[in-house]
Tab-separated table of C-alpha atoms in Angstrom:
chain	number	residue	atom	x	y	z
A	263	MET	CA	-0.041	-0.226	-0.496
A	264	ALA	CA	1.390	3.514	-0.624
A	265	ALA	CA	2.166	5.658	2.024
A	266	ALA	CA	-0.212	9.127	1.508
A	267	PRO	CA	0.485	11.545	-0.566
A	268	HIS	CA	2.125	15.082	1.387
A	269	THR	CA	3.802	18.284	1.881
A	270	PRO	CA	5.392	18.062	4.798
A	271	ALA	CA	7.166	20.556	6.582
A	272	PRO	CA	10.499	21.401	5.774
A	273	GLU	CA	12.114	20.684	9.071
A	274	VAL	CA	9.710	17.769	9.363
A	275	LEU	CA	10.990	16.183	6.443
A	276	ASP	CA	14.843	16.737	7.432
A	277	HIS	CA	14.887	14.605	11.093
A	278	LYS	CA	13.623	11.824	8.906
A	279	ARG	CA	15.342	11.980	6.321
A	280	TRP	CA	18.363	11.414	8.567
A	281	PHE	CA	17.441	8.042	9.556
A	282	PHE	CA	16.148	7.172	5.153
A	283	SER	CA	19.554	8.363	4.207
A	284	HIS	CA	22.320	6.595	7.111
A	285	LEU	CA	20.853	3.380	8.442
A	286	GLY	CA	18.107	2.745	4.715
A	287	LEU	CA	14.592	2.835	6.185
A	288	THR	CA	12.253	3.113	4.407
A	289	GLU	CA	9.356	4.522	3.623
A	290	ARG	CA	7.908	0.905	2.402
A	291	LEU	CA	9.806	-1.318	4.994
A	292	PHE	CA	6.881	0.387	7.698
A	293	GLU	CA	4.563	-0.155	6.285
A	294	ARG	CA	5.543	-3.573	5.576
A	295	CYS	CA	6.527	-3.956	9.637
A	296	LEU	CA	3.272	-2.300	11.243
A	297	GLY	CA	1.488	-5.489	8.621
A	298	GLU	CA	3.592	-7.428	9.706
A	299	ALA	CA	2.693	-6.272	13.659
A	300	LEU	CA	-0.727	-6.376	13.116
A	301	SER	CA	-0.840	-9.475	11.638
A	302	ALA	CA	-2.519	-11.829	14.348
A	303	GLY	CA	-4.440	-8.672	15.458
A	304	GLY	CA	-4.925	-6.906	17.327
A	305	ASP	CA	-5.963	-2.518	17.236
A	306	PHE	CA	-2.641	-0.432	17.193
A	307	ALA	CA	0.792	-1.131	15.890
A	308	ASP	CA	3.833	1.313	16.486
A	309	LEU	CA	7.334	1.398	15.246
A	310	TYR	CA	10.212	3.655	17.299
A	311	PHE	CA	13.025	4.342	15.493
A	312	GLU	CA	15.833	5.355	17.847
A	313	ALA	CA	19.660	6.070	17.138
A	314	VAL	CA	21.867	8.190	20.190
A	315	THR	CA	24.927	9.682	19.781
A	316	SER	CA	26.308	10.683	23.499
A	317	THR	CA	29.324	12.297	25.640
A	318	SER	CA	30.353	10.988	29.146
A	319	LEU	CA	34.017	12.812	31.053
A	320	GLY	CA	35.137	13.612	34.274
A	321	ILE	CA	37.364	14.922	36.545
A	322	ASP	CA	38.012	14.537	39.599
A	323	GLU	CA	41.238	15.347	41.968
A	324	GLY	CA	42.215	18.079	38.969
A	325	ILE	CA	42.232	14.699	36.881
A	326	LEU	CA	40.624	13.685	33.851
A	327	LYS	CA	39.783	10.422	34.540
A	328	THR	CA	36.552	9.530	32.879
A	329	ALA	CA	35.858	9.826	29.018
A	330	ALA	CA	32.822	8.109	27.143
A	331	GLN	CA	31.492	8.888	24.244
A	332	GLY	CA	29.116	5.499	22.645
A	333	ILE	CA	26.530	5.263	20.202
A	334	SER	CA	23.188	3.707	20.279
A	335	VAL	CA	20.488	2.184	17.274
A	336	GLY	CA	17.687	0.419	17.738
A	337	CYS	CA	13.927	-0.053	16.002
A	338	GLY	CA	10.891	-0.932	18.902
A	339	ILE	CA	7.786	-2.369	17.667
A	340	ARG	CA	5.049	-2.510	20.064
A	341	VAL	CA	1.007	-4.231	19.360
A	342	LEU	CA	-1.303	-3.185	21.608
A	343	SER	CA	-4.791	-5.316	21.608
A	344	GLY	CA	-7.207	-4.458	23.835
A	345	GLU	CA	-5.144	-3.973	27.768
A	346	ARG	CA	-2.478	-6.414	25.800
A	347	THR	CA	0.887	-4.955	25.044
A	348	GLY	CA	3.538	-7.296	22.456
A	349	PHE	CA	6.261	-5.572	22.089
A	350	ALA	CA	9.524	-6.804	20.933
A	351	TYR	CA	12.805	-4.704	20.331
A	352	THR	CA	15.977	-5.610	17.896
A	353	ASP	CA	19.546	-3.117	17.410
A	354	ASP	CA	19.638	-5.243	13.897
A	355	LEU	CA	17.758	-2.519	11.429
A	356	SER	CA	18.195	-5.214	8.105
A	357	PRO	CA	13.892	-6.545	7.139
A	358	GLU	CA	15.220	-9.758	7.581
A	359	ARG	CA	15.614	-8.661	11.826
A	360	LEU	CA	12.545	-5.368	11.950
A	361	LEU	CA	10.166	-8.561	10.560
A	362	LYS	CA	11.067	-10.840	12.852
A	363	ALA	CA	10.144	-8.488	16.033
A	364	ALA	CA	6.972	-7.981	14.140
A	365	ARG	CA	5.583	-11.071	14.393
A	366	THR	CA	7.184	-11.635	18.711
A	367	ALA	CA	5.059	-8.206	19.072
A	368	ALA	CA	2.176	-9.442	16.922
A	369	LEU	CA	2.155	-13.310	19.018
A	370	ILE	CA	2.421	-12.129	22.325
A	371	ALA	CA	-1.038	-9.263	21.599
A	372	SER	CA	-3.146	-11.360	19.306
A	373	GLY	CA	-5.863	-10.304	19.673
A	374	PRO	CA	-9.358	-11.178	17.366
A	375	GLN	CA	-9.107	-7.101	15.949
A	376	THR	CA	-6.963	-6.454	12.686
A	377	GLN	CA	-5.963	-2.959	12.280
A	378	ARG	CA	-5.495	-2.210	8.761
A	379	VAL	CA	-2.258	0.345	8.581
A	380	GLU	CA	-3.389	3.984	7.386
A	381	GLY	CA	-1.229	5.503	4.737
A	382	PHE	CA	1.623	7.876	6.604
A	383	ARG	CA	0.430	11.242	8.191
A	384	GLU	CA	2.760	14.250	8.356
A	385	ALA	CA	2.091	17.337	10.668
A	386	HIS	CA	4.457	20.303	11.389
A	387	THR	CA	6.588	19.759	13.956
A	388	PRO	CA	7.659	22.451	15.954
A	389	GLN	CA	11.669	22.897	16.906
A	390	LEU	CA	12.233	24.148	21.127
A	391	TYR	CA	15.490	23.390	20.713
A	392	PRO	CA	18.725	23.954	18.289
A	393	ILE	CA	19.906	21.815	16.135
A	394	ALA	CA	23.204	22.864	14.229
A	395	GLY	CA	25.844	22.967	15.625
A	396	PHE	CA	25.395	21.100	19.003
A	397	SER	CA	28.388	19.878	21.874
A	398	SER	CA	28.446	16.200	20.424
A	399	ASP	CA	29.425	18.118	17.517
A	400	ALA	CA	32.677	20.033	18.963
A	401	GLU	CA	35.831	18.648	20.547
A	402	LEU	CA	36.382	16.538	23.231
A	403	SER	CA	38.744	19.788	24.050
A	404	THR	CA	36.734	22.367	23.852
A	405	LYS	CA	34.106	20.243	26.773
A	406	ILE	CA	37.089	18.967	29.154
A	407	ALA	CA	38.721	22.986	28.859
A	408	LEU	CA	34.703	23.337	30.457
A	409	ILE	CA	34.964	21.409	33.543
A	410	GLU	CA	38.765	22.299	33.701
A	411	ARG	CA	37.276	25.786	34.768
A	412	ALA	CA	34.816	23.894	37.781
A	413	ASP	CA	37.463	22.307	39.438
A	414	LYS	CA	39.537	25.189	39.690
A	415	ALA	CA	36.542	27.813	40.112
A	416	ALA	CA	35.522	25.253	42.813
A	417	ARG	CA	38.943	25.622	44.556
A	418	ALA	CA	38.838	28.768	44.810
A	419	PHE	CA	35.911	29.550	46.666
A	420	ASP	CA	37.329	28.547	49.625
A	421	PRO	CA	40.465	26.891	51.378
A	422	ARG	CA	38.180	24.241	53.006
A	423	ILE	CA	36.934	22.886	50.105
A	424	THR	CA	39.095	19.745	49.486
A	425	GLN	CA	37.293	17.326	46.809
A	426	VAL	CA	35.949	18.887	43.287
A	427	ARG	CA	34.490	16.263	40.934
A	428	ALA	CA	33.116	17.448	37.546
A	429	GLY	CA	31.118	16.416	34.302
A	430	LEU	CA	29.508	16.940	31.619
A	431	ASN	CA	27.662	14.442	29.684
A	432	ASP	CA	25.053	15.550	26.103
A	433	GLU	CA	24.226	13.943	23.528
A	434	LEU	CA	21.997	13.705	20.738
A	435	ARG	CA	18.958	11.900	20.311
A	436	ARG	CA	17.233	11.296	16.785
A	437	ILE	CA	13.580	9.735	16.828
A	438	LEU	CA	11.240	8.377	14.385
A	439	ILE	CA	7.582	7.715	14.966
A	440	ALA	CA	5.424	5.054	12.099
A	441	ALA	CA	2.137	4.291	13.941
A	442	SER	CA	-0.728	1.713	12.207
A	443	ASP	CA	-3.404	4.547	12.952
A	444	GLY	CA	-1.618	7.700	10.405
A	445	THR	CA	1.218	8.511	13.114
A	446	TYR	CA	3.993	9.874	11.137
A	447	ALA	CA	6.732	12.044	13.343
A	448	ALA	CA	9.910	12.330	13.728
A	449	ASP	CA	12.349	14.425	15.794
A	450	THR	CA	16.381	15.121	16.851
A	451	GLN	CA	16.580	16.324	20.381
A	452	PRO	CA	19.734	17.535	21.610
A	453	LEU	CA	20.405	16.863	26.233
A	454	ALA	CA	22.930	18.394	28.010
A	455	ARG	CA	24.191	18.525	31.742
A	456	PHE	CA	26.880	20.014	33.344
A	457	ASN	CA	27.813	19.162	37.304
A	458	VAL	CA	29.713	19.664	40.162
A	459	PHE	CA	30.275	18.265	43.553
A	460	VAL	CA	32.921	19.107	45.906
A	461	ILE	CA	33.218	18.250	49.586
A	462	ALA	CA	34.286	21.307	52.090
A	463	LYS	CA	36.279	20.032	55.501
A	464	ASP	CA	37.164	21.889	58.726
A	465	SER	CA	38.771	21.556	62.277
A	466	GLN	CA	35.130	19.544	63.380
A	467	ASN	CA	32.787	19.305	60.786
A	468	THR	CA	32.683	16.915	56.495
A	469	ALA	CA	29.732	18.713	54.273
A	470	ARG	CA	28.934	18.465	50.629
A	471	GLY	CA	27.831	20.414	47.853
A	472	THR	CA	26.039	19.839	44.659
A	473	SER	CA	25.895	22.227	41.760
A	474	GLY	CA	24.841	21.747	38.212
A	475	GLY	CA	22.255	22.467	35.046
A	476	GLY	CA	21.397	22.292	31.374
A	477	GLY	CA	18.647	21.385	28.960
A	478	ARG	CA	18.325	20.800	25.314
A	479	VAL	CA	21.090	23.635	24.534
A	480	THR	CA	23.551	23.944	22.949
A	481	LEU	CA	26.724	24.169	24.376
A	482	ASP	CA	27.407	27.423	24.405
A	483	PHE	CA	24.378	27.950	27.023
A	484	PHE	CA	27.619	27.570	29.794
A	485	ASP	CA	29.673	31.405	28.120
A	486	GLY	CA	26.325	32.270	29.916
A	487	ASP	CA	25.354	32.953	32.920
A	488	LYS	CA	25.369	29.241	33.353
A	489	SER	CA	29.356	29.198	33.294
A	490	PRO	CA	31.332	26.186	34.759
A	491	GLU	CA	31.994	29.605	37.271
A	492	HIS	CA	28.699	29.254	38.668
A	493	PHE	CA	27.692	25.945	39.434
A	494	ALA	CA	31.298	25.977	41.033
A	495	ARG	CA	30.571	28.385	43.047
A	496	GLU	CA	26.589	27.452	43.854
A	497	ALA	CA	28.153	23.284	44.666
A	498	ALA	CA	31.493	24.988	46.963
A	499	ARG	CA	28.786	28.140	48.397
A	500	THR	CA	26.256	25.243	49.904
A	501	ALA	CA	29.175	22.737	51.204
A	502	ILE	CA	30.563	25.524	53.700
A	503	LEU	CA	27.656	26.132	54.597
A	504	GLN	CA	26.641	23.137	55.423
A	505	LEU	CA	30.093	23.291	57.441
A	506	GLY	CA	28.360	25.502	59.981
A	507	ALA	CA	24.560	24.469	60.144
A	508	VAL	CA	22.747	23.564	63.108
A	509	ALA	CA	20.863	21.050	63.184
A	510	ALA	CA	17.802	20.734	61.911
A	511	PRO	CA	14.442	21.202	64.760
A	512	ALA	CA	11.291	17.807	64.869
A	513	GLY	CA	8.597	18.462	65.330
A	514	GLU	CA	5.207	19.851	62.634
A	515	MET	CA	5.533	23.503	61.792
A	516	GLU	CA	5.315	25.927	59.750
A	517	VAL	CA	7.142	25.361	56.442
A	518	VAL	CA	8.341	27.941	53.353
A	519	LEU	CA	10.014	26.075	49.862
A	520	GLY	CA	11.707	28.694	48.469
A	521	PRO	CA	11.703	28.941	44.193
A	522	GLY	CA	12.737	26.795	41.710
A	523	TRP	CA	14.089	22.883	42.863
A	524	PRO	CA	11.783	22.912	45.577
A	525	GLY	CA	9.223	21.393	42.540
A	526	VAL	CA	10.522	18.456	43.525
A	527	LEU	CA	8.469	18.078	45.681
A	528	LEU	CA	5.230	18.750	43.652
A	529	HIS	CA	6.496	16.425	41.401
A	530	GLU	CA	6.879	13.429	43.559
A	531	ALA	CA	3.691	13.835	46.209
A	532	VAL	CA	1.161	14.831	43.137
A	533	GLY	CA	3.027	14.718	40.068
A	534	HIS	CA	3.034	11.034	39.719
A	535	GLY	CA	-0.251	10.453	41.488
A	536	LEU	CA	-1.589	12.587	38.237
A	537	GLU	CA	0.137	10.244	35.602
A	538	ALA	CA	-3.022	8.127	34.100
A	539	ASP	CA	-1.095	4.583	34.095
A	540	PHE	CA	-2.015	5.105	37.936
A	541	ASN	CA	-5.156	6.305	37.868
A	542	ARG	CA	-6.802	3.501	34.957
A	543	LYS	CA	-5.420	1.328	37.390
A	544	LYS	CA	-7.013	3.073	40.111
A	545	THR	CA	-3.288	2.501	42.046
A	546	SER	CA	-3.587	6.197	42.462
A	547	ALA	CA	-4.215	8.589	45.548
A	548	PHE	CA	-6.025	10.913	43.096
A	549	SER	CA	-7.795	7.422	41.309
A	550	GLY	CA	-11.964	8.951	40.781
A	551	LEU	CA	-11.285	12.207	41.800
A	552	ILE	CA	-11.005	15.205	38.650
A	553	GLY	CA	-13.681	17.693	39.446
A	554	GLN	CA	-13.130	17.885	43.009
A	555	GLN	CA	-10.704	20.273	45.731
A	556	VAL	CA	-7.711	18.526	46.180
A	557	ALA	CA	-4.965	21.518	46.849
A	558	SER	CA	-6.092	25.062	48.892
A	559	SER	CA	-7.321	27.214	46.355
A	560	LYS	CA	-3.860	29.161	45.799
A	561	VAL	CA	-2.426	25.604	44.084
A	562	THR	CA	-2.485	25.843	40.341
A	563	VAL	CA	-0.455	22.955	38.700
A	564	VAL	CA	0.225	22.567	34.856
A	565	ASP	CA	3.096	19.844	32.710
A	566	ASN	CA	3.814	21.767	30.365
A	567	GLY	CA	6.258	19.884	27.411
A	568	THR	CA	6.812	23.478	25.478
A	569	ILE	CA	9.040	25.138	27.050
A	570	ALA	CA	12.212	26.304	24.362
A	571	GLY	CA	15.414	24.996	25.543
A	572	ARG	CA	14.047	23.276	28.655
A	573	ARG	CA	15.063	19.994	29.649
A	574	GLY	CA	11.349	18.137	30.434
A	575	SER	CA	10.740	19.468	26.751
A	576	LEU	CA	9.879	18.058	23.515
A	577	ASN	CA	8.494	18.646	19.731
A	578	VAL	CA	6.607	15.047	20.418
A	579	ASP	CA	6.880	12.581	22.791
A	580	ASP	CA	7.780	8.745	21.441
A	581	GLU	CA	4.991	7.772	20.071
A	582	GLY	CA	5.067	10.845	17.604
A	583	ASN	CA	2.216	13.829	19.108
A	584	ALA	CA	2.828	16.966	19.309
A	585	THR	CA	3.523	17.873	23.840
A	586	GLN	CA	1.277	20.232	25.166
A	587	GLU	CA	0.345	22.288	28.430
A	588	THR	CA	-1.533	20.631	30.118
A	589	VAL	CA	-3.866	21.614	33.713
A	590	LEU	CA	-3.352	19.503	36.418
A	591	ILE	CA	-4.523	21.076	39.164
A	592	GLU	CA	-6.728	24.656	39.085
A	593	ASN	CA	-7.115	25.912	42.336
A	594	GLY	CA	-7.338	23.863	43.955
A	595	ILE	CA	-10.146	21.527	41.697
A	596	LEU	CA	-8.230	17.840	39.891
A	597	ARG	CA	-8.835	18.841	36.143
A	598	GLY	CA	-7.237	16.066	34.726
A	599	TYR	CA	-4.417	12.814	33.746
A	600	LEU	CA	-1.543	13.139	32.049
A	601	SER	CA	-2.212	10.065	29.266
A	602	ASP	CA	-0.498	8.110	25.826
A	603	LYS	CA	-2.552	6.809	23.520
A	604	LEU	CA	-3.455	3.139	25.342
A	605	SER	CA	-5.110	5.474	28.593
A	606	SER	CA	-6.645	8.103	26.195
A	607	LYS	CA	-8.599	4.924	24.519
A	608	LEU	CA	-9.500	2.851	27.463
A	609	MET	CA	-9.618	5.543	29.316
A	610	GLY	CA	-11.722	8.019	27.017
A	611	MET	CA	-10.108	11.113	27.522
A	612	PRO	CA	-7.554	13.260	25.755
A	613	ASN	CA	-4.485	12.824	25.201
A	614	THR	CA	-2.178	14.636	26.654
A	615	GLY	CA	1.368	13.786	24.503
A	616	SER	CA	2.793	12.373	27.415
A	617	GLY	CA	3.494	8.838	25.802
A	618	ARG	CA	7.733	8.614	26.993
A	619	ARG	CA	9.764	6.081	27.106
A	620	GLU	CA	14.042	5.313	27.867
A	621	SER	CA	15.123	4.364	24.945
A	622	TYR	CA	13.715	1.557	21.902
A	623	GLN	CA	14.497	-1.301	24.279
A	624	ALA	CA	11.387	0.398	26.328
A	625	ILE	CA	7.864	0.759	25.810
A	626	PRO	CA	6.323	3.888	26.163
A	627	MET	CA	4.069	5.041	29.160
A	628	PRO	CA	3.022	8.430	30.648
A	629	ARG	CA	5.330	10.358	32.012
A	630	MET	CA	5.470	13.734	32.716
A	631	THR	CA	7.777	16.575	31.008
A	632	ASN	CA	7.737	20.166	32.818
A	633	THR	CA	5.828	20.156	36.023
A	634	TYR	CA	5.317	22.928	37.901
A	635	MET	CA	3.055	25.180	40.028
A	636	LEU	CA	1.671	28.966	38.537
A	637	ASN	CA	2.481	32.087	40.429
A	638	GLY	CA	0.687	33.276	42.992
A	639	GLU	CA	-0.367	36.996	44.488
A	640	ASP	CA	1.801	37.082	47.365
A	641	ASP	CA	5.632	38.848	47.335
A	642	PRO	CA	7.718	36.479	48.445
A	643	GLY	CA	9.318	38.758	51.675
A	644	ASP	CA	5.443	38.583	53.188
A	645	ILE	CA	5.786	34.993	53.254
A	646	ILE	CA	8.878	34.956	55.355
A	647	LYS	CA	7.700	37.753	57.268
A	648	SER	CA	4.750	35.670	58.285
A	649	VAL	CA	6.005	32.576	59.462
A	650	LYS	CA	6.959	32.591	63.864
A	651	ARG	CA	9.214	29.921	63.838
A	652	GLY	CA	9.629	27.493	60.945
A	653	LEU	CA	12.216	25.913	58.327
A	654	TYR	CA	12.635	27.926	55.281
A	655	ALA	CA	13.801	25.109	52.239
A	656	VAL	CA	15.518	26.159	49.536
A	657	ASN	CA	17.504	22.988	47.920
A	658	PHE	CA	16.162	18.880	47.677
A	659	GLY	CA	18.128	16.199	47.711
A	660	GLY	CA	16.537	12.800	47.208
A	661	GLY	CA	13.206	11.592	48.484
A	662	GLN	CA	10.914	8.123	48.179
A	663	VAL	CA	6.843	8.355	47.307
A	664	ASP	CA	3.992	6.188	47.469
A	665	ILE	CA	1.886	6.595	44.988
A	666	THR	CA	-0.600	4.923	45.951
A	667	ASN	CA	-1.324	6.830	49.020
A	668	GLY	CA	0.869	10.481	48.147
A	669	LYS	CA	3.181	9.526	51.364
A	670	PHE	CA	6.606	11.212	50.726
A	671	VAL	CA	10.200	11.096	52.675
A	672	PHE	CA	12.038	14.313	51.859
A	673	SER	CA	15.891	15.841	52.598
A	674	ALA	CA	16.821	19.971	52.492
A	675	SER	CA	20.582	19.910	51.189
A	676	GLU	CA	20.029	23.284	51.631
A	677	ALA	CA	18.004	24.890	54.537
A	678	TYR	CA	17.107	27.852	57.637
A	679	LEU	CA	15.267	28.568	60.838
A	680	ILE	CA	12.759	30.966	60.557
A	681	GLU	CA	12.512	32.860	63.732
A	682	ASP	CA	10.126	36.107	63.787
A	683	GLY	CA	9.454	35.913	60.395
A	684	LYS	CA	13.640	35.860	60.178
A	685	VAL	CA	15.770	34.125	58.257
A	686	THR	CA	18.106	32.354	60.668
A	687	ALA	CA	20.585	29.761	60.816
A	688	PRO	CA	21.332	27.566	58.250
A	689	VAL	CA	20.757	23.645	59.355
A	690	LYS	CA	21.706	20.396	58.174
A	691	GLY	CA	19.922	16.641	58.221
A	692	ALA	CA	16.149	17.689	57.906
A	693	THR	CA	13.995	15.736	55.838
A	694	LEU	CA	10.563	16.288	54.936
A	695	VAL	CA	7.850	13.506	55.776
A	696	GLY	CA	3.580	14.213	54.644
A	697	ASN	CA	1.363	12.860	52.283
A	698	GLY	CA	1.444	15.545	49.034
A	699	PRO	CA	-2.401	15.690	48.652
A	700	GLU	CA	-3.264	16.418	52.127
A	701	ALA	CA	0.160	18.415	51.459
A	702	LEU	CA	-1.184	20.881	49.317
A	703	LYS	CA	-4.198	21.277	51.361
A	704	HIS	CA	-1.496	23.407	53.340
A	705	VAL	CA	-0.888	25.615	50.755
A	706	SER	CA	-1.610	29.378	52.531
A	707	MET	CA	0.794	31.831	50.760
A	708	VAL	CA	1.508	31.464	46.502
A	709	GLY	CA	4.537	34.228	45.485
A	710	ASN	CA	5.501	35.523	42.690
A	711	ASP	CA	9.063	34.727	42.167
A	712	LEU	CA	8.112	31.662	39.648
A	713	ALA	CA	11.270	29.862	38.932
A	714	LEU	CA	12.418	26.398	36.846
A	715	ASP	CA	14.804	23.830	38.279
A	716	GLU	CA	18.816	24.246	36.626
A	717	GLY	CA	18.223	21.709	34.628
A	718	ILE	CA	19.071	18.475	36.315
A	719	GLY	CA	15.734	16.884	36.855
A	720	THR	CA	16.061	12.610	35.723
A	721	CYS	CA	12.492	10.628	36.404
A	722	GLY	CA	12.941	7.420	37.349
A	723	LYS	CA	8.898	5.196	37.560
A	724	ALA	CA	9.025	1.107	36.437
A	725	GLY	CA	12.908	1.084	36.204
A	726	GLN	CA	12.516	3.247	33.170
A	727	SER	CA	14.428	7.491	33.599
A	728	VAL	CA	13.658	10.186	31.198
A	729	PRO	CA	14.772	13.860	31.280
A	730	VAL	CA	12.818	16.533	33.831
A	731	GLY	CA	11.776	19.934	34.170
A	732	VAL	CA	10.249	20.947	37.679
A	733	GLY	CA	8.897	24.405	39.317
A	734	MET	CA	7.879	26.369	41.870
A	735	PRO	CA	6.846	29.671	42.997
A	736	THR	CA	8.027	30.720	46.689
A	737	ILE	CA	4.936	29.024	48.859
A	738	LYS	CA	4.502	28.474	52.232
A	739	LEU	CA	3.048	25.330	54.156
A	740	ASP	CA	1.047	26.409	57.393
A	741	ARG	CA	1.398	22.846	58.424
A	742	MET	CA	4.406	19.945	57.971
A	743	THR	CA	6.125	17.222	59.978
A	744	VAL	CA	9.686	18.279	60.203
A	745	GLY	CA	12.211	15.595	60.340
A	746	GLY	CA	15.736	16.427	62.894
A	747	THR	CA	17.903	15.871	65.411
A	748	GLY	CA	17.962	19.904	66.871
A	749	HIS	CA	15.296	21.495	68.569
């Protein structure tokens, strides 16, 4: 069957042309594979081609200790039959191996229905990030110079900085999706991340500090405000700060979360519970609550995959759909979930373009992109002044969440006491313990200083990791449990 005639936008064609010229793929081969995938019955089938080139560099003790470059190429073939999924993948893109993988997926998901392969339909692909001159094409010496600058800046910050590690990871990911429903899309996705880790020591204490950032950017991003020196000084500052920190108090108290990265708490405590597959299986604390009040009326949360250059942004998701801005919670009311093709069909809800996968070796599932709380009307200074005694959490380390009940535990990597409306001593060992849906009901003030994180987020789900973004303005929670060893 010949593909439907189309006149694609030039940038759409360019993304696909690489697969045709470098890997020898053809539209006719796509049609044969999809036909084979549906040969045992099924509602839907798709092909996901991926080619990734990556570089990873690391410096430790002033010496370049890690340097790696990699190339990964393959195809994942999926067949859906009702709620059953058949999936197979191959790193050999010869027609024989592709057709064999298609037959394997077909047998796993065999069903009574047989879906006819439709003609492919081109769709306009946005361009949210640059491609030309991406850092994978830069000389290794240029990248090594960047991490050497970070090493020098961190050591120069304070003589108590005793150890520095810096690294740069970047990749160029090309994808092409062809599906039996006519979906036909491709994208070329850059991603870069700079990391700095330091250890500081004095006569009594040892402390650690980390910083980093990046996004879907070219290498010259690190020549601006977000330079190696910026990240190095920030890592060193937080480590030195911790040397003089007092033990965090324990108990229930008022908590103020700073703007930007503290949005990771929102991502974990609320975001995962709003992914459609958990709600379809009724394993989320938010199942069946659309239209109901789940947070303070001051809280509005969105997931937005269309912000240019952001780490979590995508021109198209891994099912070939354009990403979008999705309102999840509006003035405290739950408005919807993040969905992919399977969830939207089974739940009878719109597809939000949230189908994501770690690689061609994994199936897509509903995932977040950039998830954040919108601005409120409060001045951040007034928020601090309103607290008699509490905790001001500026940055977070690790955390754990149980999406079935929303319970979470997070460790604060930078936090301070608030006493009589003023930020005072830095504290160490602070953890925040609570329940996501319940915590949001205690939000009493929302600042007007929305910020997104620096570009370091990686989200894990069902063994798959994908890059994401988080953010929030300064907010006040009237009640939250703080774990610590102080008084």
